[in-house]
PDB file of C-alpha atoms in Angstrom:
ATOM      1  CA  ALA H 114       0.000   0.000   0.000  1.00 40.00           C
ATOM      2  CA  PHE H 115       2.969   2.336   0.542  1.00 45.00           C
ATOM      3  CA  PHE H 116       3.839   2.140  -3.144  1.00 43.00           C
ATOM      4  CA  CYS H 117       0.419   3.106  -4.500  1.00 44.00           C
ATOM      5  CA  ALA H 118       0.227   6.233  -6.635  1.00 42.00           C
ATOM      6  CA  GLY H 119       0.478   9.374  -4.558  1.00 44.00           C
ATOM      7  CA  HIS H 120       2.354   7.779  -1.648  1.00 49.00           C
ATOM      8  CA  ARG H 121       5.929   9.030  -1.290  1.00 50.00           C
ATOM      9  CA  ILE H 122       7.851   7.420   1.541  1.00 52.00           C
ATOM     10  CA  LEU H 123      11.366   6.888   2.819  1.00 61.00           C
ATOM     11  CA  PRO H 124      12.908   3.390   3.082  1.00 65.00           C
ATOM     12  CA  THR H 125      13.026   3.751   6.866  1.00 67.00           C
ATOM     13  CA  MET H 126       9.238   3.836   7.011  1.00 80.00           C
ATOM     14  CA  VAL H 127       9.002   0.616   4.996  1.00 83.00           C
ATOM     15  CA  CYS H 128      11.418  -1.114   7.361  1.00 85.00           C
ATOM     16  CA  ASP H 129       9.453   0.064  10.394  1.00 89.00           C
ATOM     17  CA  TYR H 130       6.269  -1.229   8.769  1.00 89.00           C
ATOM     18  CA  LEU H 131       7.850  -4.629   8.091  1.00 89.00           C
ATOM     19  CA  ARG H 132       9.060  -4.959  11.671  1.00 90.00           C
ATOM     20  CA  LEU H 133       5.753  -3.977  13.258  1.00 93.00           C
ATOM     21  CA  THR H 134       3.657  -6.212  10.994  1.00 92.00           C
ATOM     22  CA  TRP H 135       6.099  -9.061  11.718  1.00 92.00           C
ATOM     23  CA  LEU H 136       5.454  -8.474  15.424  1.00 92.00           C
ATOM     24  CA  ALA H 137       1.690  -8.379  14.858  1.00 94.00           C
ATOM     25  CA  ALA H 138       1.812 -11.614  12.856  1.00 93.00           C
ATOM     26  CA  ARG H 139       3.581 -13.402  15.700  1.00 92.00           C
ATOM     27  CA  SER H 140       0.780 -12.454  18.118  1.00 91.00           C
ATOM     28  CA  ARG H 141      -1.916 -13.824  15.767  1.00 90.00           C
ATOM     29  CA  THR H 142      -0.250 -17.078  14.737  1.00 88.00           C
ATOM     30  CA  GLY H 143       0.393 -19.876  17.202  1.00 86.00           C
ATOM     31  CA  GLY H 144       3.488 -22.048  17.007  1.00 89.00           C
ATOM     32  CA  PRO H 145       7.198 -22.036  17.831  1.00 90.00           C
ATOM     33  CA  LEU H 146       7.757 -18.460  16.624  1.00 88.00           C
ATOM     34  CA  GLN H 147       5.059 -17.139  18.931  1.00 90.00           C
ATOM     35  CA  VAL H 148       6.575 -19.022  21.878  1.00 91.00           C
ATOM     36  CA  LEU H 149      10.007 -17.688  20.959  1.00 86.00           C
ATOM     37  CA  ALA H 150       8.662 -14.135  20.700  1.00 88.00           C
ATOM     38  CA  GLN H 151       7.188 -14.401  24.191  1.00 90.00           C
ATOM     39  CA  ALA H 152      10.483 -15.781  25.533  1.00 88.00           C
ATOM     40  CA  VAL H 153      12.410 -12.850  24.042  1.00 86.00           C
ATOM     41  CA  TRP H 154       9.869 -10.433  25.537  1.00 88.00           C
ATOM     42  CA  GLU H 155      10.354 -11.973  28.988  1.00 86.00           C
ATOM     43  CA  ALA H 156      14.151 -11.950  28.664  1.00 82.00           C
ATOM     44  CA  GLY H 157      14.434  -8.278  29.583  1.00 73.00           C
ATOM     45  CA  PRO H 158      15.669  -5.092  27.919  1.00 65.00           C
ATOM     46  CA  LYS H 159      18.589  -6.672  26.010  1.00 67.00           C
ATOM     47  CA  ARG H 160      16.747  -8.135  23.050  1.00 67.00           C
ATOM     48  CA  ASP H 161      18.223  -9.031  19.654  1.00 72.00           C
ATOM     49  CA  GLY H 162      17.088 -10.520  16.363  1.00 82.00           C
ATOM     50  CA  PRO H 163      13.826  -9.715  14.538  1.00 85.00           C
ATOM     51  CA  MET H 164      11.853  -9.590  17.806  1.00 88.00           C
ATOM     52  CA  GLY H 165      14.316  -7.183  19.391  1.00 87.00           C
ATOM     53  CA  ARG H 166      14.359  -4.926  16.332  1.00 88.00           C
ATOM     54  CA  ALA H 167      10.549  -4.917  16.180  1.00 90.00           C
ATOM     55  CA  LEU H 168      10.256  -3.963  19.851  1.00 91.00           C
ATOM     56  CA  LEU H 169      12.887  -1.254  19.416  1.00 90.00           C
ATOM     57  CA  THR H 170      10.938   0.136  16.464  1.00 91.00           C
ATOM     58  CA  ALA H 171       7.766   0.279  18.549  1.00 93.00           C
ATOM     59  CA  LYS H 172       9.651   2.131  21.289  1.00 92.00           C
ATOM     60  CA  GLU H 173      11.149   4.593  18.788  1.00 91.00           C
ATOM     61  CA  GLN H 174       7.644   5.344  17.471  1.00 93.00           C
ATOM     62  CA  GLY H 175       6.520   6.238  20.990  1.00 94.00           C
ATOM     63  CA  TRP H 176       4.431   3.100  21.482  1.00 96.00           C
ATOM     64  CA  LYS H 177       3.950   1.812  25.042  1.00 95.00           C
ATOM     65  CA  PRO H 178       2.764  -1.729  25.902  1.00 93.00           C
ATOM     66  CA  THR H 179      -0.466  -1.892  27.894  1.00 93.00           C
ATOM     67  CA  ALA H 180      -0.837  -5.637  28.543  1.00 83.00           C
ATOM     68  CA  GLY H 181       2.079  -7.213  26.694  1.00 89.00           C
ATOM     69  CA  TRP H 182       3.721  -7.078  23.289  1.00 92.00           C
ATOM     70  CA  TRP H 183       0.340  -7.706  21.612  1.00 93.00           C
ATOM     71  CA  GLU H 184      -1.393  -4.479  22.762  1.00 94.00           C
ATOM     72  CA  TRP H 185       0.000  -0.940  22.616  1.00 95.00           C
ATOM     73  CA  LYS H 186      -0.824   2.631  23.499  1.00 96.00           C
ATOM     74  CA  VAL H 187      -0.083   4.422  20.219  1.00 95.00           C
ATOM     75  CA  PRO H 188       0.311   8.218  19.847  1.00 92.00           C
ATOM     76  CA  GLY H 189      -2.581   9.692  17.902  1.00 86.00           C
ATOM     77  CA  ARG H 190      -5.041   6.920  18.865  1.00 89.00           C
ATOM     78  CA  GLN H 191      -7.611   7.129  21.628  1.00 89.00           C
ATOM     79  CA  GLU H 192      -8.012   3.361  22.017  1.00 92.00           C
ATOM     80  CA  PRO H 193      -5.104   0.922  22.472  1.00 94.00           C
ATOM     81  CA  LEU H 194      -3.961  -0.871  19.314  1.00 95.00           C
ATOM     82  CA  SER H 195      -4.496  -4.606  19.772  1.00 94.00           C
ATOM     83  CA  PHE H 196      -2.688  -7.013  17.462  1.00 95.00           C
ATOM     84  CA  VAL H 197      -5.200  -9.793  18.153  1.00 92.00           C
ATOM     85  CA  CYS H 198      -8.483  -7.998  17.378  1.00 91.00           C
ATOM     86  CA  GLY H 199     -10.059  -7.104  14.059  1.00 91.00           C
ATOM     87  CA  SER H 200      -9.046  -8.107  10.566  1.00 92.00           C
ATOM     88  CA  TRP H 201      -5.470  -8.294   9.358  1.00 91.00           C
ATOM     89  CA  GLY H 202      -6.130  -5.603   6.769  1.00 89.00           C
ATOM     90  CA  ALA H 203      -7.552  -3.199   9.355  1.00 90.00           C
ATOM     91  CA  LEU H 204      -4.572  -3.839  11.635  1.00 92.00           C
ATOM     92  CA  CYS H 205      -2.064  -3.126   8.868  1.00 89.00           C
ATOM     93  CA  HIS H 206      -3.962   0.052   8.030  1.00 87.00           C
ATOM     94  CA  ALA H 207      -3.772   1.165  11.676  1.00 90.00           C
ATOM     95  CA  ILE H 208      -0.014   0.495  11.745  1.00 91.00           C
ATOM     96  CA  ARG H 209       0.498   2.555   8.575  1.00 86.00           C
ATOM     97  CA  ASP H 210      -1.553   5.399  10.031  1.00 85.00           C
ATOM     98  CA  ALA H 211       0.543   5.308  13.210  1.00 89.00           C
ATOM     99  CA  LEU H 212       3.772   5.470  11.208  1.00 88.00           C
ATOM    100  CA  ARG H 213       2.505   8.400   9.169  1.00 82.00           C
ATOM    101  CA  TYR H 214       1.338  10.205  12.318  1.00 84.00           C
ATOM    102  CA  ALA H 215       4.769   9.779  13.908  1.00 87.00           C
ATOM    103  CA  ALA H 216       6.474  10.969  10.711  1.00 83.00           C
ATOM    104  CA  VAL H 217       4.296  14.099  10.645  1.00 80.00           C
ATOM    105  CA  GLN H 218       5.148  14.864  14.273  1.00 84.00           C
ATOM    106  CA  ARG H 219       8.887  14.547  13.556  1.00 83.00           C
ATOM    107  CA  LEU H 220       8.528  16.710  10.446  1.00 79.00           C
ATOM    108  CA  ALA H 221       6.706  19.419  12.389  1.00 80.00           C
ATOM    109  CA  ALA H 222       9.398  19.325  15.078  1.00 83.00           C
ATOM    110  CA  ARG H 223      12.171  19.754  12.464  1.00 81.00           C
ATOM    111  CA  ARG H 224      10.470  22.481  10.426  1.00 77.00           C
ATOM    112  CA  PRO H 225       7.838  24.160  12.608  1.00 78.00           C
ATOM    113  CA  ARG H 226       7.456  27.200  10.357  1.00 72.00           C
ATOM    114  CA  LEU H 227       6.286  25.019   7.463  1.00 69.00           C
ATOM    115  CA  TYR H 228       4.559  22.068   9.079  1.00 71.00           C
ATOM    116  CA  GLN H 229       3.553  22.833  12.677  1.00 70.00           C
ATOM    117  CA  GLY H 230      -0.081  23.315  11.663  1.00 67.00           C
ATOM    118  CA  LEU H 231      -0.508  19.928   9.962  1.00 64.00           C
ATOM    119  CA  GLY H 232      -2.391  18.532  12.945  1.00 61.00           C
ATOM    120  CA  VAL H 233      -4.831  21.438  13.092  1.00 61.00           C
ATOM    121  CA  ALA H 234      -8.153  21.252  11.266  1.00 62.00           C
ATOM    122  CA  ALA H 235      -9.862  24.179   9.532  1.00 64.00           C
ATOM    123  CA  ASN H 236     -13.501  24.981  10.244  1.00 71.00           C
ATOM    124  CA  LYS H 237     -14.908  24.687   6.725  1.00 71.00           C
ATOM    125  CA  LEU H 238     -18.288  26.133   7.709  1.00 77.00           C
ATOM    126  CA  LEU H 239     -16.534  29.382   8.622  1.00 77.00           C
ATOM    127  CA  VAL H 240     -13.749  29.396   6.021  1.00 77.00           C
ATOM    128  CA  GLN H 241     -15.721  28.618   2.849  1.00 76.00           C
ATOM    129  CA  PRO H 242     -18.004  31.700   3.087  1.00 81.00           C
ATOM    130  CA  ALA H 243     -14.937  33.843   3.856  1.00 81.00           C
ATOM    131  CA  LEU H 244     -13.202  32.632   0.684  1.00 79.00           C
ATOM    132  CA  ARG H 245     -15.968  34.075  -1.482  1.00 80.00           C
ATOM    133  CA  GLY H 246     -15.215  37.547  -0.154  1.00 82.00           C
ATOM    134  CA  LEU H 247     -11.480  37.451  -0.932  1.00 81.00           C
ATOM    135  CA  GLU H 248      -9.511  38.414  -4.020  1.00 80.00           C
ATOM    136  CA  GLU H 249      -8.691  35.388  -6.176  1.00 72.00           C
ATOM    137  CA  LEU H 250      -4.989  35.436  -5.250  1.00 72.00           C
ATOM    138  CA  ASP H 251      -5.688  35.577  -1.507  1.00 77.00           C
ATOM    139  CA  ALA H 252      -8.331  32.873  -1.801  1.00 75.00           C
ATOM    140  CA  SER H 253      -5.904  30.661  -3.730  1.00 72.00           C
ATOM    141  CA  LEU H 254      -3.187  31.104  -1.095  1.00 72.00           C
ATOM    142  CA  LEU H 255      -5.632  30.276   1.697  1.00 74.00           C
ATOM    143  CA  ARG H 256      -6.812  27.132  -0.108  1.00 71.00           C
ATOM    144  CA  GLY H 257      -3.188  26.006  -0.392  1.00 71.00           C
ATOM    145  CA  ALA H 258      -2.627  26.593   3.320  1.00 69.00           C
ATOM    146  CA  MET H 259      -5.776  24.618   4.183  1.00 68.00           C
ATOM    147  CA  ALA H 260      -4.597  21.721   2.029  1.00 65.00           C
ATOM    148  CA  GLY H 261      -1.162  21.670   3.683  1.00 62.00           C
ATOM    149  CA  ALA H 262       0.561  22.379   0.373  1.00 69.00           C
ATOM    150  CA  VAL H 263       4.316  22.965   0.325  1.00 76.00           C
ATOM    151  CA  TRP H 264       5.125  26.432  -1.017  1.00 80.00           C
ATOM    152  CA  THR H 265       7.098  26.035  -4.243  1.00 87.00           C
ATOM    153  CA  ALA H 266       8.190  28.245  -7.131  1.00 89.00           C
ATOM    154  CA  GLN H 267       5.743  26.340  -9.329  1.00 92.00           C
ATOM    155  CA  ARG H 268       2.808  27.308  -7.114  1.00 87.00           C
ATOM    156  CA  ALA H 269       4.043  30.885  -6.810  1.00 87.00           C
ATOM    157  CA  HIS H 270       4.253  31.111 -10.616  1.00 90.00           C
ATOM    158  CA  ALA H 271       0.729  29.724 -10.997  1.00 88.00           C
ATOM    159  CA  ARG H 272      -0.530  32.497  -8.707  1.00 83.00           C
ATOM    160  CA  GLY H 273       1.322  35.228 -10.576  1.00 85.00           C
ATOM    161  CA  LEU H 274       3.894  35.817  -7.830  1.00 83.00           C
ATOM    162  CA  ARG H 275       6.907  34.726  -9.917  1.00 87.00           C
ATOM    163  CA  ASP H 276       7.921  35.227 -13.536  1.00 92.00           C
ATOM    164  CA  ASP H 277       8.757  31.531 -13.949  1.00 93.00           C
ATOM    165  CA  PRO H 278       8.324  28.214 -12.052  1.00 94.00           C
ATOM    166  CA  LEU H 279      12.044  27.345 -12.071  1.00 95.00           C
ATOM    167  CA  CYS H 280      13.896  26.402  -8.903  1.00 92.00           C
ATOM    168  CA  PRO H 281      15.720  29.466  -7.511  1.00 90.00           C
ATOM    169  CA  TYR H 282      18.238  27.361  -5.553  1.00 89.00           C
ATOM    170  CA  CYS H 283      19.950  25.364  -8.329  1.00 91.00           C
ATOM    171  CA  ASP H 284      20.986  25.674 -11.984  1.00 91.00           C
ATOM    172  CA  MET H 285      19.083  22.637 -13.322  1.00 93.00           C
ATOM    173  CA  GLY H 286      16.480  24.814 -15.032  1.00 93.00           C
ATOM    174  CA  THR H 287      13.558  22.655 -13.897  1.00 93.00           C
ATOM    175  CA  PRO H 288      10.325  23.652 -12.145  1.00 94.00           C
ATOM    176  CA  GLU H 289      10.471  23.586  -8.366  1.00 92.00           C
ATOM    177  CA  ASP H 290       7.791  21.193  -7.077  1.00 90.00           C
ATOM    178  CA  GLU H 291       7.701  18.869  -4.051  1.00 83.00           C
ATOM    179  CA  GLU H 292       9.537  16.064  -5.839  1.00 84.00           C
ATOM    180  CA  HIS H 293      12.311  18.414  -6.916  1.00 88.00           C
ATOM    181  CA  ILE H 294      12.759  19.786  -3.376  1.00 84.00           C
ATOM    182  CA  LEU H 295      12.696  16.425  -1.589  1.00 78.00           C
ATOM    183  CA  TYR H 296      14.526  14.153  -4.036  1.00 80.00           C
ATOM    184  CA  VAL H 297      16.292  16.000  -6.877  1.00 87.00           C
ATOM    185  CA  CYS H 298      17.554  19.517  -6.089  1.00 89.00           C
ATOM    186  CA  PRO H 299      21.352  19.489  -5.507  1.00 90.00           C
ATOM    187  CA  ALA H 300      21.024  22.488  -3.198  1.00 88.00           C
ATOM    188  CA  TRP H 301      19.285  20.221  -0.665  1.00 82.00           C
ATOM    189  CA  GLU H 302      21.721  17.313  -1.106  1.00 83.00           C
ATOM    190  CA  ALA H 303      23.544  18.104   2.142  1.00 78.00           C
ATOM    191  CA  ALA H 304      20.290  17.901   4.114  1.00 75.00           C
ATOM    192  CA  ARG H 305      19.403  14.562   2.498  1.00 74.00           C
ATOM    193  CA  GLY H 306      22.904  13.191   3.051  1.00 75.00           C
ATOM    194  CA  VAL H 307      22.580  13.528   6.825  1.00 73.00           C
ATOM    195  CA  HIS H 308      20.029  10.701   6.795  1.00 71.00           C
ATOM    196  CA  LEU H 309      21.691   8.517   4.138  1.00 70.00           C
ATOM    197  CA  ALA H 310      23.540   6.282   6.612  1.00 72.00           C
ATOM    198  CA  ASP H 311      20.283   5.585   8.485  1.00 71.00           C
ATOM    199  CA  LEU H 312      18.507   4.675   5.249  1.00 68.00           C
ATOM    200  CA  GLU H 313      21.253   2.296   4.123  1.00 71.00           C
ATOM    201  CA  GLU H 314      21.330   0.590   7.524  1.00 70.00           C
ATOM    202  CA  ALA H 315      17.549   0.151   7.522  1.00 67.00           C
ATOM    203  CA  ALA H 316      17.563  -1.281   3.995  1.00 65.00           C
ATOM    204  CA  ARG H 317      20.119  -3.955   4.998  1.00 66.00           C
ATOM    205  CA  ARG H 318      17.880  -5.149   7.819  1.00 61.00           C
ATOM    206  CA  ALA H 319      14.629  -5.418   5.875  1.00 55.00           C
ATOM    207  CA  HIS H 320      15.328  -8.849   4.333  1.00 51.00           C
ATOM    208  CA  ALA H 321      15.912 -10.503   7.703  1.00 47.00           C
ATOM    209  CA  LEU H 322      12.320 -10.133   8.854  1.00 46.00           C
ATOM    210  CA  GLY H 323      10.774 -12.861   6.715  1.00 44.00           C
ATOM    211  CA  PRO H 324       7.110 -13.032   5.616  1.00 43.00           C
ATOM    212  CA  MET H 325       4.810 -10.357   6.998  1.00 43.00           C
ATOM    213  CA  ALA H 326       1.363 -11.916   6.725  1.00 43.00           C
ATOM    214  CA  PRO H 327       0.382 -14.679   9.173  1.00 44.00           C
ATOM    215  CA  ALA H 328       0.047 -18.120   7.611  1.00 40.00           C
ATOM    216  CA  SER H 329      -3.032 -19.121   9.634  1.00 39.00           C
ATOM    217  CA  PRO H 330      -4.319 -16.290  11.835  1.00 39.00           C
ATOM    218  CA  HIS H 331      -6.374 -17.251  14.863  1.00 39.00           C
ATOM    219  CA  TRP H 332      -8.489 -14.102  14.689  1.00 34.00           C
ATOM    220  CA  ASP H 333     -10.394 -12.405  11.907  1.00 34.00           C
TER     221      ASP H 333
END
């Protein structure tokens, strides 16, 4: 689901998703792996292997166990997230939502001027009538802010605020959109390089987790 059209993610998020779904699968499928997972959980804080990495990932995401390693208090959720209740698809969806929520919180902490308002909702009943009384440029800017759009040269050009949509930070001569800022622009290469070692380390660990989906889940 992470690779569907419109979803742009970092490899670290995929690895976190693999580890947490591996952990969820162990709680829903009886057998030696489930017994081993429980033994690792009871062993104490020094845990290694796939189970240890999965538990560390949960801790890094801010998750806190409520009854054991099969139920967690997850930031952004009112009810605890249980690995043994509901369908597998709904559980995976909840895990993806939790990862995205955590990523948004980290993003807002790094760049508060751009993203601190992502968790705030707009009152559409009040805003929509106000838009009709604004000049078209002001209304367009407000719609972009409500949608959480990243301010780019391409958007500024579309609103008549720039002569061209080209990136002002590099000499590539290409329009500045979100993809250019986050993945292409050489002016931002230093910022991306800070996280490169973490991404490479996470990619090396992904293959060691094995199948994600449970072979014969006990719960639907």
